[in-house]
XYZ file of C-alpha atoms in Angstrom:
441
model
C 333.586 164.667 -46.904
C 331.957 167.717 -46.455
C 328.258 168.383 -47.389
C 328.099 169.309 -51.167
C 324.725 169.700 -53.147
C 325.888 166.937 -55.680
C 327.383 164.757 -53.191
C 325.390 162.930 -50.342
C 326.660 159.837 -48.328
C 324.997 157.212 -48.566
C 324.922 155.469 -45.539
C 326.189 152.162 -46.947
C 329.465 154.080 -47.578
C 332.581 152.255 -46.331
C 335.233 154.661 -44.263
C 338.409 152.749 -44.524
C 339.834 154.600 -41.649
C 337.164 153.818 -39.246
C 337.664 150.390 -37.656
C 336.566 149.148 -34.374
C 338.143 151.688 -32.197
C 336.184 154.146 -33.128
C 332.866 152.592 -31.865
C 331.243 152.882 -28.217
C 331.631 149.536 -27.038
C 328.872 149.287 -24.543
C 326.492 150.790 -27.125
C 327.213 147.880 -28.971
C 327.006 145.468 -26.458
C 323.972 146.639 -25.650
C 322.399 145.919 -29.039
C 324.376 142.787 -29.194
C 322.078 141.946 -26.353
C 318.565 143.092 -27.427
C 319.668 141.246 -31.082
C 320.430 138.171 -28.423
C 316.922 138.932 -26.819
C 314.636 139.023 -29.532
C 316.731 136.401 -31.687
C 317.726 133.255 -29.014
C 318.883 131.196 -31.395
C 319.933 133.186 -34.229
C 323.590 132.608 -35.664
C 324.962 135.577 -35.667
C 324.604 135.510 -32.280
C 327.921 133.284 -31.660
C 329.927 135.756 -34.290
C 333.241 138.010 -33.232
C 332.176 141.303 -33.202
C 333.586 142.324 -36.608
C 331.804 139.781 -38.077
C 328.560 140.256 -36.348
C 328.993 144.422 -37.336
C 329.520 143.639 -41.165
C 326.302 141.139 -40.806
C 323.809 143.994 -39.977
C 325.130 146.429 -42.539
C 327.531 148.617 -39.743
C 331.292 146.942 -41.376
C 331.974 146.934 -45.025
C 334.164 145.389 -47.358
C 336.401 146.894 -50.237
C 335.833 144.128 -52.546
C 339.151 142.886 -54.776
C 341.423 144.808 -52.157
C 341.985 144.130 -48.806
C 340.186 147.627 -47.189
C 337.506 147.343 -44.553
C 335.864 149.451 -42.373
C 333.137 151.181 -40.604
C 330.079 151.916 -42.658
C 328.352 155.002 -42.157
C 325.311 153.510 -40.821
C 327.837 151.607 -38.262
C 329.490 155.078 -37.590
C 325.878 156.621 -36.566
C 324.684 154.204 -34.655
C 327.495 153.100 -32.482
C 330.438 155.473 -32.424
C 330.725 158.957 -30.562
C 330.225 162.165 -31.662
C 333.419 163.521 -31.936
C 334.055 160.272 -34.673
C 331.021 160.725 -36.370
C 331.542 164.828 -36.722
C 334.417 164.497 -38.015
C 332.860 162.631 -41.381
C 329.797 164.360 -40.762
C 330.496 167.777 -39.552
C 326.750 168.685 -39.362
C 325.882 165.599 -37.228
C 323.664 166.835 -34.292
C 321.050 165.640 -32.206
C 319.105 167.692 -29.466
C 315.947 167.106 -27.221
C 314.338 169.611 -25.100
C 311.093 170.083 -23.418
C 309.122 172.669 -21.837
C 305.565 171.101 -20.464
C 304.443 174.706 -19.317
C 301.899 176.515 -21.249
C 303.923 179.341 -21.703
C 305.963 178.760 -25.049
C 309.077 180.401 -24.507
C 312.925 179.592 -25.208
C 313.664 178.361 -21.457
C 313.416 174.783 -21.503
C 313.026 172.596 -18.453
C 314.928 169.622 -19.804
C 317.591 169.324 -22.768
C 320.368 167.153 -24.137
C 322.575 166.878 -27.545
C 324.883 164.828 -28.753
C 327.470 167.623 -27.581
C 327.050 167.914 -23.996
C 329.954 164.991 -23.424
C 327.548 163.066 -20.869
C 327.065 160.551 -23.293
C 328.167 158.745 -26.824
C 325.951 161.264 -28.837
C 325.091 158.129 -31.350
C 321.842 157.504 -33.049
C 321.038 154.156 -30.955
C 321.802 156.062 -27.923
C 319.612 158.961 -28.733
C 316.830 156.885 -29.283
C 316.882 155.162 -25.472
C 317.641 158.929 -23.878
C 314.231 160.280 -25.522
C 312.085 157.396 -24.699
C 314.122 157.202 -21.215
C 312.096 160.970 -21.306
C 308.897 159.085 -21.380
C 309.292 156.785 -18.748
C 306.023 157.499 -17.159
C 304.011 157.669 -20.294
C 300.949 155.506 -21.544
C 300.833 152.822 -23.853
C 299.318 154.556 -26.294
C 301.997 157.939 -26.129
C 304.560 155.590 -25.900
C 303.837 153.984 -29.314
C 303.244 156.930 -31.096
C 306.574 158.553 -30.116
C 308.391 155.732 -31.032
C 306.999 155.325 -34.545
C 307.881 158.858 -35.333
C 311.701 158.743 -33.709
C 312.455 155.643 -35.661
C 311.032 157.769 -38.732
C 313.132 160.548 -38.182
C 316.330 158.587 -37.060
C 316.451 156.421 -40.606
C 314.689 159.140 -42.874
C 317.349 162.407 -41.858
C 319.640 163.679 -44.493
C 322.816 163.606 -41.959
C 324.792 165.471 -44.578
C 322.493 168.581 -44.058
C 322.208 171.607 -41.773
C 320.026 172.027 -37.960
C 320.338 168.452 -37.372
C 317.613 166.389 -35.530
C 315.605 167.809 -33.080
C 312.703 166.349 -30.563
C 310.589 169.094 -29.045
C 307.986 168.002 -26.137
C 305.334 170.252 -25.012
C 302.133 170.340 -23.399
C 300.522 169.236 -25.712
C 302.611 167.672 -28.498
C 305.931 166.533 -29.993
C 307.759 168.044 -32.771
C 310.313 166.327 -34.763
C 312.429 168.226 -37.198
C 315.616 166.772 -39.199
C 317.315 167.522 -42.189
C 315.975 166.065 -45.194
C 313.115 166.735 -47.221
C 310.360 163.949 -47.712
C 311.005 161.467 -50.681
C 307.212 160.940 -51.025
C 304.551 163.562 -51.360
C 302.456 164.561 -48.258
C 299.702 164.226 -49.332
C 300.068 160.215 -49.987
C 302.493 159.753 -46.995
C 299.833 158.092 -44.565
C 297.961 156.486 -47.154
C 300.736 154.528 -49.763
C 302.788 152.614 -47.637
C 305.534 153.113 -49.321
C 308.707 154.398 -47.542
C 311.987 155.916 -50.203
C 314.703 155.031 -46.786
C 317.141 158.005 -47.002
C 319.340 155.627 -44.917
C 318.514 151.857 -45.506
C 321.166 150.698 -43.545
C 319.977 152.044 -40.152
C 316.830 151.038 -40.967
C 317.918 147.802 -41.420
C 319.856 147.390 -37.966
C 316.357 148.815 -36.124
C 314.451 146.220 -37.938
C 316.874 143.206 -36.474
C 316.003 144.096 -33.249
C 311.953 144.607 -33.849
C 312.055 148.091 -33.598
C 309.998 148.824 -36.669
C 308.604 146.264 -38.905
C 308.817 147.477 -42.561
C 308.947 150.788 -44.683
C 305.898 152.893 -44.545
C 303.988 150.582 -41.692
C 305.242 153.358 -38.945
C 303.128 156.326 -40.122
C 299.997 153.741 -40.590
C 300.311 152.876 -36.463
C 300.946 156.801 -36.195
C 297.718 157.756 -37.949
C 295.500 154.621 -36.471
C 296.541 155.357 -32.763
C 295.571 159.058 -33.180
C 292.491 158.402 -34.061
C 291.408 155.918 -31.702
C 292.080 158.551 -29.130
C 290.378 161.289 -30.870
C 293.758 163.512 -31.473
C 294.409 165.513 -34.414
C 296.103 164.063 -37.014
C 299.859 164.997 -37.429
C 300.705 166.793 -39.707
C 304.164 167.338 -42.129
C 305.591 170.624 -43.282
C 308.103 170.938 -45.986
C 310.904 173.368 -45.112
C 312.045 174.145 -48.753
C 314.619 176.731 -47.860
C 316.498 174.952 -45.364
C 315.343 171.643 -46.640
C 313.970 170.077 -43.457
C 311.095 167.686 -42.515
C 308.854 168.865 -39.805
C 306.454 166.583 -38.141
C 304.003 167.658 -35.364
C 302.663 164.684 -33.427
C 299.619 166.940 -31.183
C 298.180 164.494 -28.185
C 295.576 166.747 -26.967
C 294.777 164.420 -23.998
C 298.480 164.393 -23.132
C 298.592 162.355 -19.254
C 299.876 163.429 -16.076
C 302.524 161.789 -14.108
C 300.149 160.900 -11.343
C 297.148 159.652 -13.366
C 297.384 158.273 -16.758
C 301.575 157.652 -16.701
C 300.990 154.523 -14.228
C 303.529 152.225 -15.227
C 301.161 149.411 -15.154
C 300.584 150.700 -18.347
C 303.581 150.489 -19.903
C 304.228 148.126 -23.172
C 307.376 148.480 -25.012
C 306.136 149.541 -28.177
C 309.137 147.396 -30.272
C 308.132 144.181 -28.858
C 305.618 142.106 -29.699
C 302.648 140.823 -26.935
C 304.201 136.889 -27.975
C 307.778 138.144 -27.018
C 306.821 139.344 -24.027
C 305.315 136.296 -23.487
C 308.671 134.109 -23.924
C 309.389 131.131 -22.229
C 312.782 132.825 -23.030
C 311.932 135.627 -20.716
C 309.401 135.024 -18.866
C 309.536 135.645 -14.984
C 307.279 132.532 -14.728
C 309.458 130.173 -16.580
C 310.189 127.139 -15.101
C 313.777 127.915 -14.724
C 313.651 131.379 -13.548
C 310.322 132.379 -12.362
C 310.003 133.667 -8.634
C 307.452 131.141 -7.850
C 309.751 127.923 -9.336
C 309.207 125.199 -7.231
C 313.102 125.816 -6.580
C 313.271 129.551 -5.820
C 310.278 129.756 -4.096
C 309.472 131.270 -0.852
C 306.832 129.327 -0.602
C 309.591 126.280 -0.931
C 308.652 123.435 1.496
C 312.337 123.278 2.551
C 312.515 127.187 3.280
C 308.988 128.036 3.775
C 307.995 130.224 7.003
C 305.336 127.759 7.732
C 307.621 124.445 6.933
C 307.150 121.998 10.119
C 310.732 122.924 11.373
C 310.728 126.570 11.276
C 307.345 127.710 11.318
C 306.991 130.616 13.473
C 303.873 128.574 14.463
C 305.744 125.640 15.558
C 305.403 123.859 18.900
C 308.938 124.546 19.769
C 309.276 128.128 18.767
C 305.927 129.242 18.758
C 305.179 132.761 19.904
C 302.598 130.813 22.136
C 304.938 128.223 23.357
C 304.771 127.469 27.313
C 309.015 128.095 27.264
C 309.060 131.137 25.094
C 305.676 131.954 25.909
C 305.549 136.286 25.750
C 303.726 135.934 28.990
C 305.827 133.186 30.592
C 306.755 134.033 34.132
C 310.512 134.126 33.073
C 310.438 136.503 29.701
C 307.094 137.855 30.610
C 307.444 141.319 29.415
C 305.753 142.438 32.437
C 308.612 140.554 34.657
C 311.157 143.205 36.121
C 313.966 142.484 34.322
C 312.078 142.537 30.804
C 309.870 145.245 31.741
C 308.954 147.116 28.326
C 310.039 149.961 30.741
C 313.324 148.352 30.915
C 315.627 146.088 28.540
C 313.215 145.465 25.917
C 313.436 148.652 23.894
C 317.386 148.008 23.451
C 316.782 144.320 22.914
C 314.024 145.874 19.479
C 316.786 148.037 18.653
C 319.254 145.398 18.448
C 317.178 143.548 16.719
C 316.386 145.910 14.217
C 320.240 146.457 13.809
C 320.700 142.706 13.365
C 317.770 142.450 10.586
C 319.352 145.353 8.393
C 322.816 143.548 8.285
C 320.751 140.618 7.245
C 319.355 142.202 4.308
C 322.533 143.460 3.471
C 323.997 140.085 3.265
C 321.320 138.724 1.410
C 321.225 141.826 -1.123
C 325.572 141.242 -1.373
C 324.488 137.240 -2.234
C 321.673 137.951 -4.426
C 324.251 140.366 -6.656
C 327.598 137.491 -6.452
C 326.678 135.797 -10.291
C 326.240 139.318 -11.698
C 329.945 140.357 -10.408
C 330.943 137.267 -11.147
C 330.255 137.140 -14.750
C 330.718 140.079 -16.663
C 328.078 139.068 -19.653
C 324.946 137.563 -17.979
C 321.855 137.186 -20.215
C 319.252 140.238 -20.042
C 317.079 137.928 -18.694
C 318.954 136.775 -15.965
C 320.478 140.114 -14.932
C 316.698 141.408 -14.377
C 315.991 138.778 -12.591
C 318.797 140.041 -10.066
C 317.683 143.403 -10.521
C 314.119 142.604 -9.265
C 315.428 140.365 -6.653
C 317.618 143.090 -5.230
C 314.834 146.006 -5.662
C 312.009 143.318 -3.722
C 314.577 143.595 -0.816
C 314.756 147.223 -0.295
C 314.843 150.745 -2.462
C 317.689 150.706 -3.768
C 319.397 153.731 -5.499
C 321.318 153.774 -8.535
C 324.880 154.019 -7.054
C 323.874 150.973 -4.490
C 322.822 149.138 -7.843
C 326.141 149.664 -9.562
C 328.002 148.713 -6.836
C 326.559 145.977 -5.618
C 326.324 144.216 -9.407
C 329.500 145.772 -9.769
C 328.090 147.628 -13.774
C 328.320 151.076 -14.337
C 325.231 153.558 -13.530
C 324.534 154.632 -16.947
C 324.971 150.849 -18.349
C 322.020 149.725 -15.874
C 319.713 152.860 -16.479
C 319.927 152.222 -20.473
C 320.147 148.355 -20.411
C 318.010 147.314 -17.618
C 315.955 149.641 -15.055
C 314.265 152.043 -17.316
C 312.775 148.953 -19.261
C 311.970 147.228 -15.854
C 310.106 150.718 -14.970
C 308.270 150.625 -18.462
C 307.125 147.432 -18.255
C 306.104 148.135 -14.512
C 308.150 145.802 -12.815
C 309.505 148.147 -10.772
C 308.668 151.442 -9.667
C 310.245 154.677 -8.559
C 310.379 155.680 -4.921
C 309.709 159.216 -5.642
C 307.898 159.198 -8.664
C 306.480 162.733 -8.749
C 310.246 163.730 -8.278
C 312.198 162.189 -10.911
C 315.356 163.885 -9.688
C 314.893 163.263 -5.873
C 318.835 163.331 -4.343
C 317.546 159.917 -2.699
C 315.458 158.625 -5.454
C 315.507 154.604 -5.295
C 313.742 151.494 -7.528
C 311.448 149.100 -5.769
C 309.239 146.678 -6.298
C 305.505 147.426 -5.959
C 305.305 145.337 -2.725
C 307.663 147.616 -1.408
């Protein structure tokens, strides 16, 4: 199955000898999930896996014979690297940046599909390099994405160099194997897309990703110039036969101004999604101010008759607990400030931190309970947790009992993009005691 000039794989290609194995199951589960997200009520939703696989294009059929197996889309997308080089022995995927003005070949940040930290898949790749760009704009966001997806589903994976994403100053660069199948001159203009890899493009699609061939390039070229950037531009590497596209964003924003995550819109879903009953955090069923959850609840509100902190009985001002009642007076000897109050404040500090505790150990119980909770209910936990206190990754995973790298992909750095949440450090993205909060934290 090695590269040959006559022979290219298509990516609809069944590998007979590929089953289910060979695949990353939480990458799958993790698309199962956005499919599940975007698509409530969809069918395929209540399908075994192999059936659910051969529905978006990732398991094929031998027809008349009883082979199955893995397509090659299914192998890129959702197995490991060490499966997929073994069909594909060029397969490679690599991002690096360097945001200083000084090109050079030290890079402050890089990844491939090699290092062993993670799957080294296509779908994966794609959530690493916007993971990259958790801080950026709407607007940089979008952009980015368009011309990932285009790189992702138009590379040649049978050729040489592989894909690369380059980040600078002052632009991206995307380079893959795989010259253009239309001419540059009409590739912004015809709207017509020749897919090297249908397949992939296919499974993106499902899950709103990208809409339809060609339409990426027209949000590419439209965004650009609403912000007055150049327009990108695509070079033809005959020789090696590699696409090269550079994406310049002159007025490229800092972390501490333009990156606000109040800004953030996931670029793949649509305005009406995001305004879902389905996952809305103001739904009747879920939303933080349901007449249910609420902490404004007249059975467990701080001002409900019983327990106000303003009622007769327990009132701060009350004659029997009064703070300057003869017998607590905290100018009385034995309560002197001077005396037993400072350990009685430190006690009671000790007591309130056990108490959050508690509640944080309650607020996780469904999520290690059940094993596949609905996106939408698991960041409902996740904001319920990170309103009590910063938490930090490793308190996350324990406490909801998921791994570290399932929760950074899957849940917080969407939370963070959508603003939700927010980093403690956030100038320091790899603080030792970085933590997500909520803004009223």
């Amino acid at each position: 199955m090695n590269k040959d000039a006559s022979i290219r794989l298509q990516d609809n290609i069944i590998l007979e000898h590929y089953g289910l194995n060979e695949l990353n199951l939480e990458s799958v589960k993790n698309y199962r999930e956005r499919f599940a997200k975007v698509k409530p009520n969809h069918p395929w939703n209540g399908l075994e896996t192999k059936d659910f696989l051969y529905k978006i294009g990732a398991w094929g059929k031998i027809r008349n014979t009883s082979k199955e197996g893995l397509t090659l889309a299914g192998l890129l997308m959702f197995s490991e690297e060490r499966m997929i080089t073994e069909v594909l022995p060029q397969y490679f995927l690599e991002y690096r940046e360097n945001m200083s003005e000084i090109v050079n070949d030290q890079w402050s940040k890089r990844f491939t599909s090699q290092d062993g930290t993670w799957s080294g898949n296509v779908y994966d790749f794609y959530f690493k390099v916007m993971n990259e760009l958790s801080y950026a704009s709407q607007a940089v966001k979008e952009v980015v994405h368009e011309a990932l997806i285009n790189a992702l589903v138009h590379a040649d994976y049978n050729g040489e160099g592989g894909i690369v994403v380059e980040r600078e100053s002052k632009q991206f660069r995307f380079s893959n194997p795989g010259l253009l199948r239309t001419s540059v001159e009409h590739i912004f203009t015809s709207g017509i897309s020749n897919l090297r890899n249908p397949n992939l493009f296919k499974m993106f699609i499902l899950i709103n990703f990208c809409k339809r061939a060609g339409s990426g390039l027209k949000t590419i070229e439209s965004t650009c110039q609403r912000y007055g950037w150049e327009k990108p531009t695509f070079i033809q590497h005959d020789p090696s036969e590699r696409t090269i596209f550079t994406l310049p964003i002159v007025s490229f924003p800092e972390r501490h101004n333009e990156w606000g995550s109040e800004n953030f819109v996931e670029p793949f879903f649509d305005l009406t999604e995001k305004e879902n009953v389905f996952n809305s955090v103001n739904k009747s069923g879920n939303s933080i101010n349901n007449k249910g959850n609420s902490v404004n609840k007249t059975e467990n509100s701080v001002n409900k008759a019983l327990e106000s902190v303003n009622k007769g009985l327990n009132s701060v001002n009350n004659d029997q607990n009064s703070v300057n009642k003869t017998q607590d007076s905290i100018n009385k000897d034995l309560n002197s400030v001077n005396n037993s109050v400072n350990k009685t404040d430190h006690t009671e500090h000790g007591n309130e931190k056990e108490e959050i505790e508690d509640e944080l150990w309650k607020l996780a119980e469904l999520a290690r309970k059940k094993k596949r909770l609905s996106p939408a209910m698991m960041e409902q936990i996740i904001l319920q947790l990170c309103a009590k206190r910063p938490l930090m990754l490793k308190e996350l995973a324990q406490l909801l009992e998921r791994t570290p790298d399932g929760l950074r992909n899957n849940y917080l750095a969407k939370l963070l993009s959508e603003g939700k949440i927010q980093l403690k450090y956030p100038d320091q993205p790899n603080h030792p005691k970085q933590a997500y909060m909520t803004k009223q934290n």
